[in-house]
JSON list of C-alpha atoms in Angstrom, two decimals:
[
{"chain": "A", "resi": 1, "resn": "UNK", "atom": "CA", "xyz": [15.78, 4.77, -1.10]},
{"chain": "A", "resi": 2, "resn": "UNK", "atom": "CA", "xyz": [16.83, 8.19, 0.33]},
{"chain": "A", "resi": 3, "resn": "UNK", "atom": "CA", "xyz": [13.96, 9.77, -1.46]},
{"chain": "A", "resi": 4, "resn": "UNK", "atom": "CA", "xyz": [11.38, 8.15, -0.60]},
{"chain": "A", "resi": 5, "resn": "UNK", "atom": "CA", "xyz": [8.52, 7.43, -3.53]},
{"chain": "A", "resi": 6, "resn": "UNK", "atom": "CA", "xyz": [4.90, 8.96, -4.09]},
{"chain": "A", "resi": 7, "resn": "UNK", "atom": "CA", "xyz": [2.24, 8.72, -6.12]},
{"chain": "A", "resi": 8, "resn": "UNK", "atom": "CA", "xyz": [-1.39, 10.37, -7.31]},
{"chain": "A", "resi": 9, "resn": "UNK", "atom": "CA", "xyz": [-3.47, 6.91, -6.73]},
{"chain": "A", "resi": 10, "resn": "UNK", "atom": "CA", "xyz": [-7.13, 6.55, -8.95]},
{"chain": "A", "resi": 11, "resn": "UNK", "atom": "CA", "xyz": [-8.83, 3.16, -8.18]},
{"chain": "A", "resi": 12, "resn": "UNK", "atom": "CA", "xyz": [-11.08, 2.40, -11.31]},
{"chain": "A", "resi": 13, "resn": "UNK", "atom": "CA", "xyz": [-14.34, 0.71, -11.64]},
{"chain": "A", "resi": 14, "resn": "UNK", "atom": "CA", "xyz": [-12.43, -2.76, -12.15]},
{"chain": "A", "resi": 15, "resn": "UNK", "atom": "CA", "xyz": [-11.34, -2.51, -8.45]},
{"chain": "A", "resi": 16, "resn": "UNK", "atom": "CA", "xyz": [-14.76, -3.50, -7.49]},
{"chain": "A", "resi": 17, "resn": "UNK", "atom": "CA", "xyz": [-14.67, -7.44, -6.83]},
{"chain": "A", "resi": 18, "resn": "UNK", "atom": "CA", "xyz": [-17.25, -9.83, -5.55]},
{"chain": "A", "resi": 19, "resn": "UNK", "atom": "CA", "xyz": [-15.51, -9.54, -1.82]},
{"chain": "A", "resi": 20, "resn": "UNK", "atom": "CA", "xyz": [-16.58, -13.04, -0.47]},
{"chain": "A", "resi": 21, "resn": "UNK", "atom": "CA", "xyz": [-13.70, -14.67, -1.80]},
{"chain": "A", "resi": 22, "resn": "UNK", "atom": "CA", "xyz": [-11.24, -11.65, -0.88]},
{"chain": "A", "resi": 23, "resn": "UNK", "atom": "CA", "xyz": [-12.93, -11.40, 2.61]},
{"chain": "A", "resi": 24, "resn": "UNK", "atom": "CA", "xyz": [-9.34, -10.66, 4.98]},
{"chain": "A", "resi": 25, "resn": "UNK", "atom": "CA", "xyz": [-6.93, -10.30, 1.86]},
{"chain": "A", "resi": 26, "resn": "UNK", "atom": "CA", "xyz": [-5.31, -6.95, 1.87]},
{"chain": "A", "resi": 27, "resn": "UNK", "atom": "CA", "xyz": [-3.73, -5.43, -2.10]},
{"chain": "A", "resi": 28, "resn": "UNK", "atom": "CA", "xyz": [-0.98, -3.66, -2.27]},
{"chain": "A", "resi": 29, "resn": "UNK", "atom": "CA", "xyz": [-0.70, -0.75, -4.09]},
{"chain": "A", "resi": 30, "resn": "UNK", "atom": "CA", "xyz": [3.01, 1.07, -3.70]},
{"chain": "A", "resi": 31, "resn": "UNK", "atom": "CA", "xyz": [5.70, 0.72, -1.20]},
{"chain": "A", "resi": 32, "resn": "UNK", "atom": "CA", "xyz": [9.12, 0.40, -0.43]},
{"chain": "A", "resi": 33, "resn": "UNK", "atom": "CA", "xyz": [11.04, -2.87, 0.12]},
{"chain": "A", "resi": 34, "resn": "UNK", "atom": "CA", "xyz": [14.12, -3.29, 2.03]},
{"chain": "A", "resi": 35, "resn": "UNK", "atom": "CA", "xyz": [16.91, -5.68, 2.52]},
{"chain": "A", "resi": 36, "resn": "UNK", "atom": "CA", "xyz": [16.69, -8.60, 2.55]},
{"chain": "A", "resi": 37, "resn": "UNK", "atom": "CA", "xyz": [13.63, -9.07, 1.24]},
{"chain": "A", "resi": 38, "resn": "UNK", "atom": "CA", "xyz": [10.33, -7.11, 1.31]},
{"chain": "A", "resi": 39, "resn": "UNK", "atom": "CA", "xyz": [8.42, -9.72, 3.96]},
{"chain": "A", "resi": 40, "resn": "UNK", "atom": "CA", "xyz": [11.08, -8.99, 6.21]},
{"chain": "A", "resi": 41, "resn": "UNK", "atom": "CA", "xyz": [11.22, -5.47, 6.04]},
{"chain": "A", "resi": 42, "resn": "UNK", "atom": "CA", "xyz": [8.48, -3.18, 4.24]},
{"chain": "A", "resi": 43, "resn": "UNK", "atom": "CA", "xyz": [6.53, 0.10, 4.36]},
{"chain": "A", "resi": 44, "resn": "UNK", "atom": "CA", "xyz": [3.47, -0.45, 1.51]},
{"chain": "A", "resi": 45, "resn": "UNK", "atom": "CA", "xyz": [0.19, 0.99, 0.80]},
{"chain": "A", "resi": 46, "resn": "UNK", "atom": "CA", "xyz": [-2.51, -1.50, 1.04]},
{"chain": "A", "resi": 47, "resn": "UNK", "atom": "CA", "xyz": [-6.33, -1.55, -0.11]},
{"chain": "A", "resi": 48, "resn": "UNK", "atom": "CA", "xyz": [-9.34, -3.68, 0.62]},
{"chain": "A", "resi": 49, "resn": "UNK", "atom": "CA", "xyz": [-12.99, -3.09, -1.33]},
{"chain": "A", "resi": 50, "resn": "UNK", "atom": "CA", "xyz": [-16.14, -3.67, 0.49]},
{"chain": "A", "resi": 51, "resn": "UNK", "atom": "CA", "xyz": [-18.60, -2.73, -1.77]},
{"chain": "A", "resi": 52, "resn": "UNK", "atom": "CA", "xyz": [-20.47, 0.50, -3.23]},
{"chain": "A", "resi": 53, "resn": "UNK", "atom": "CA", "xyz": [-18.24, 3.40, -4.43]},
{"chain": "A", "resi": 54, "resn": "UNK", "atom": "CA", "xyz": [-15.13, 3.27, -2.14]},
{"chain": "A", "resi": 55, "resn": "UNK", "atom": "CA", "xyz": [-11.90, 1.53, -1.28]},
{"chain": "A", "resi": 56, "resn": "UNK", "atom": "CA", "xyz": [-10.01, 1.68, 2.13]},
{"chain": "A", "resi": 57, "resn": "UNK", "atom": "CA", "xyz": [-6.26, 2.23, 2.00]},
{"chain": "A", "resi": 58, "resn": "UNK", "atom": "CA", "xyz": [-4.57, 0.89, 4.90]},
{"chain": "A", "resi": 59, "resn": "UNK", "atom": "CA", "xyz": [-1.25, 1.18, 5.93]},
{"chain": "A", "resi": 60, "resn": "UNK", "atom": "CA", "xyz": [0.82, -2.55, 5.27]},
{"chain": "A", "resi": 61, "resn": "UNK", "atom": "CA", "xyz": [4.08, -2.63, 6.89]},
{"chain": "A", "resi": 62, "resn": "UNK", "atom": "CA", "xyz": [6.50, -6.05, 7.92]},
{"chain": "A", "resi": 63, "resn": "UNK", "atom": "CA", "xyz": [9.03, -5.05, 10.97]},
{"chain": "A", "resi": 64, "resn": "UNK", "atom": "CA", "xyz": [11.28, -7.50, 11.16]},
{"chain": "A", "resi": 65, "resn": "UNK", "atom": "CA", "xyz": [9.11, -10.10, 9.89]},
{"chain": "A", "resi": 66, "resn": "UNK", "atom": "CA", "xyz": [6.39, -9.14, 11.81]},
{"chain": "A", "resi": 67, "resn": "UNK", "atom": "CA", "xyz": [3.00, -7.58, 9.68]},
{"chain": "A", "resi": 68, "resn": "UNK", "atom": "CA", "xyz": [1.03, -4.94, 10.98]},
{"chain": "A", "resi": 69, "resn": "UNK", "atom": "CA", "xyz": [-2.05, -3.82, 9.24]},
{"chain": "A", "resi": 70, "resn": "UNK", "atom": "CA", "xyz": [-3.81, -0.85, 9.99]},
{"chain": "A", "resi": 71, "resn": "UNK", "atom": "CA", "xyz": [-6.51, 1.11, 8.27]},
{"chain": "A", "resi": 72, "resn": "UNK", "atom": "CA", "xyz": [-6.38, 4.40, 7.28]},
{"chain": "A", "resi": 73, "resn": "UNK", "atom": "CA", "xyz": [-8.76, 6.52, 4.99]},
{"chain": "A", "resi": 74, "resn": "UNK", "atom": "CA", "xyz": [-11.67, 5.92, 2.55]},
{"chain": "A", "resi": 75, "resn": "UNK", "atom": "CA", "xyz": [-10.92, 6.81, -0.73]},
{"chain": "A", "resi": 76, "resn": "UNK", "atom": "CA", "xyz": [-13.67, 6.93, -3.63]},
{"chain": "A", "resi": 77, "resn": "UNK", "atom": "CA", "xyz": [-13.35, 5.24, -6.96]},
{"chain": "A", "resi": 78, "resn": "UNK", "atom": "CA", "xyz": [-12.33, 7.46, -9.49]},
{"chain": "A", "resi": 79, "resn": "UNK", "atom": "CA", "xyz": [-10.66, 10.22, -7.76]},
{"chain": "A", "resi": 80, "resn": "UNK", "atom": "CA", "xyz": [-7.23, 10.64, -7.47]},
{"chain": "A", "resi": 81, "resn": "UNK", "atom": "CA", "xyz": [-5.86, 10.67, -3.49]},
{"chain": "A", "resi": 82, "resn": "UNK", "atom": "CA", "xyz": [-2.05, 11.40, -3.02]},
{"chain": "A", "resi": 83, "resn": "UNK", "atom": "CA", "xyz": [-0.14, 8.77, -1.65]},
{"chain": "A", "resi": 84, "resn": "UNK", "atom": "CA", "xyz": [3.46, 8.88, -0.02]},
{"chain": "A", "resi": 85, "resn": "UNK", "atom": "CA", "xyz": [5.95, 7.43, 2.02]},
{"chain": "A", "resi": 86, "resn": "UNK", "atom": "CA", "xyz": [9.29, 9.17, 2.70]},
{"chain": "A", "resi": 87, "resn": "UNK", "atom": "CA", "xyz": [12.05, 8.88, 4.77]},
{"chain": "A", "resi": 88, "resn": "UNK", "atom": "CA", "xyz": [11.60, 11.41, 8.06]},
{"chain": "A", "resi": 89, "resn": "UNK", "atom": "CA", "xyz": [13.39, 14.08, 9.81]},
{"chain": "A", "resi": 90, "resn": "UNK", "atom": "CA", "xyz": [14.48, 11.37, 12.84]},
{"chain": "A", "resi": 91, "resn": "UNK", "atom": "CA", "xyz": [15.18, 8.64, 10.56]},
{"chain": "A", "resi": 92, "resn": "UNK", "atom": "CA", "xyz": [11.94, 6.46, 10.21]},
{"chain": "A", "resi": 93, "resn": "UNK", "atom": "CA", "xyz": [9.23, 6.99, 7.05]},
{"chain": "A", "resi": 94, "resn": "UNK", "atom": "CA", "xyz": [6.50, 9.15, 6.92]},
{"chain": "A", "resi": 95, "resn": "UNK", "atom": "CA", "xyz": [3.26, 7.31, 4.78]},
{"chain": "A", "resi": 96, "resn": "UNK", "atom": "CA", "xyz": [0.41, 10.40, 3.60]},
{"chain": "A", "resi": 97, "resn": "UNK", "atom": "CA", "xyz": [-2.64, 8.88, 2.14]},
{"chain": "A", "resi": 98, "resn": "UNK", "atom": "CA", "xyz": [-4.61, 11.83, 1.48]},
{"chain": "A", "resi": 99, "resn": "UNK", "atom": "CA", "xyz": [-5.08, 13.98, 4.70]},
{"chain": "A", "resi": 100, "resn": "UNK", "atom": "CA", "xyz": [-3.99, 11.12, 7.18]},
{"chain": "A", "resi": 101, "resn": "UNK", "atom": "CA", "xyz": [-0.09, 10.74, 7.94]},
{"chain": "A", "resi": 102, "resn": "UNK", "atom": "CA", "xyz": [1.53, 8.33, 10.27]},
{"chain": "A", "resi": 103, "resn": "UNK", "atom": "CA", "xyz": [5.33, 7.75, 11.37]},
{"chain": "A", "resi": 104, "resn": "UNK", "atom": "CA", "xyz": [7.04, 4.10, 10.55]},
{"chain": "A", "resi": 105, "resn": "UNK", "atom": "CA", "xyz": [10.21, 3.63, 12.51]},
{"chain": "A", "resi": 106, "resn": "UNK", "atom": "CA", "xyz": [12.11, 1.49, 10.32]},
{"chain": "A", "resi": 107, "resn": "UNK", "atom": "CA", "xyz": [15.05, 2.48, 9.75]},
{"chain": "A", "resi": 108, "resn": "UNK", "atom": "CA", "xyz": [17.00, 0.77, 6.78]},
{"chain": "A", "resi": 109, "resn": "UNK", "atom": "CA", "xyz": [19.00, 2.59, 4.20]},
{"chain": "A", "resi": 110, "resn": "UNK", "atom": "CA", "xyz": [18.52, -0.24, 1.28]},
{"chain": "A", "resi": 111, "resn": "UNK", "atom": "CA", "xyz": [15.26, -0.46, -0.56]},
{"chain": "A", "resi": 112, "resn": "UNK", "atom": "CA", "xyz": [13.50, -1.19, -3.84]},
{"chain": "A", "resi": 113, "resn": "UNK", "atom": "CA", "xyz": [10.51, 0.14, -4.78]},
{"chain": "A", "resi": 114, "resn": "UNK", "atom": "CA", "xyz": [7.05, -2.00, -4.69]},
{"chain": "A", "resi": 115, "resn": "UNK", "atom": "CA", "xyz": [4.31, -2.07, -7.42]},
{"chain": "A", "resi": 116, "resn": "UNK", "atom": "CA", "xyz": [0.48, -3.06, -7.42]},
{"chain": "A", "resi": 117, "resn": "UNK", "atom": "CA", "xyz": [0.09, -6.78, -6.25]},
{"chain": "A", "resi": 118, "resn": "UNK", "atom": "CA", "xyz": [-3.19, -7.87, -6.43]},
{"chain": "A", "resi": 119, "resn": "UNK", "atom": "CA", "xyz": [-4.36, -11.19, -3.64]},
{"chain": "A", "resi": 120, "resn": "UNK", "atom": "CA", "xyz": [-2.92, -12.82, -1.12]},
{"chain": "A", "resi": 121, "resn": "UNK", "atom": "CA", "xyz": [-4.46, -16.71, -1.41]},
{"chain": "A", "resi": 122, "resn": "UNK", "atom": "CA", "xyz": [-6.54, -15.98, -4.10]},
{"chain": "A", "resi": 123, "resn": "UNK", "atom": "CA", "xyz": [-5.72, -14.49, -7.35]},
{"chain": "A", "resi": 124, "resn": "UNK", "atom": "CA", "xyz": [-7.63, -11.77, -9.20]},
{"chain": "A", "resi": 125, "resn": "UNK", "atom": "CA", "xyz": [-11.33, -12.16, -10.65]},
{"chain": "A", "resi": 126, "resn": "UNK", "atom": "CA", "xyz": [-10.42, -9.95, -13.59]},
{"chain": "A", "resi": 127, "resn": "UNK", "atom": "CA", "xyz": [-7.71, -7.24, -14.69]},
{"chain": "A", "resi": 128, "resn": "UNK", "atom": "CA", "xyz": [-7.28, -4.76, -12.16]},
{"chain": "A", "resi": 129, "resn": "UNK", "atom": "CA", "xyz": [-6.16, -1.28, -13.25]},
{"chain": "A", "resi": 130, "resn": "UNK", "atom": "CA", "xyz": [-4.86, 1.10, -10.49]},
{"chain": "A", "resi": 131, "resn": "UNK", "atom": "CA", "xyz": [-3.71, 4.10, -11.93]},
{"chain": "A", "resi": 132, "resn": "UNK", "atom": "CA", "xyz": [-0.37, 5.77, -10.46]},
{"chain": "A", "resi": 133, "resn": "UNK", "atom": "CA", "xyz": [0.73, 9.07, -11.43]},
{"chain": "A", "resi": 134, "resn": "UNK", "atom": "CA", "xyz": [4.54, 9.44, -9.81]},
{"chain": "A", "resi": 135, "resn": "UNK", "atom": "CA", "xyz": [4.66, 12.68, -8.08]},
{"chain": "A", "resi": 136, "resn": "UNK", "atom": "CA", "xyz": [8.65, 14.46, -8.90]}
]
């Protein structure tokens, strides 16, 4: 995954969700996997609704196991906000969610790109559409 991946992200209306059931559960929206498996090792976008017209994007990353979940802009529904995580100068990731950036240092060469997950312990109240527009 040399190249990293990144994506225009618009969050439509069906991403709003009676939160009381979804109260702590973090979506994921794009990432980046890595051997051996993506709960090991991962670098993902994450989002979380909490009413009105916006969603907050946070960054979701597991470090050898370990899951660290951190917010990091607002984003309204129906924009579009570029999204991207790509490998750095020093050897880590770089994630961009609009005008925020922040370094991952994870360092694996192996990885497999990560699509739209909706839930955690709960599954989705209806069809959720995220669109992604990949970004060459």
């Amino acid at each position: 995954m040399d190249r990293g991946v990144a994506n225009n992200v618009t969050f439509t209306d069906s991403c709003r969700y009676g939160f009381q059931d979804y109260h702590g559960q973090v979506h994921k929206i794009f990432g980046i996997g890595f051997l051996p498996y993506h709960r090991w090792q991962s670098i993902r976008f994450g989002w979380t609704y909490h009413g009105g017209d916006l969603i907050l994007v946070h960054s979701y990353i597991y470090d050898n196991g370990r899951r660290t979940i951190e917010p990091m802009v607002w984003v309204p529904i129906g924009s579009s906000t570029s999204m991207s995580i790509i490998p750095g100068p020093d050897g880590g990731y770089t994630m961009r969610a609009a005008h925020v950036v922040k370094h991952i240092d994870i360092r694996p060469k192996w990885g497999y790109k990560l699509w739209p997950y909706f839930g955690g312990q709960n599954v989705a109240p209806h069809d959720i559409k995220i669109n992604l527009e990949n970004i060459k």
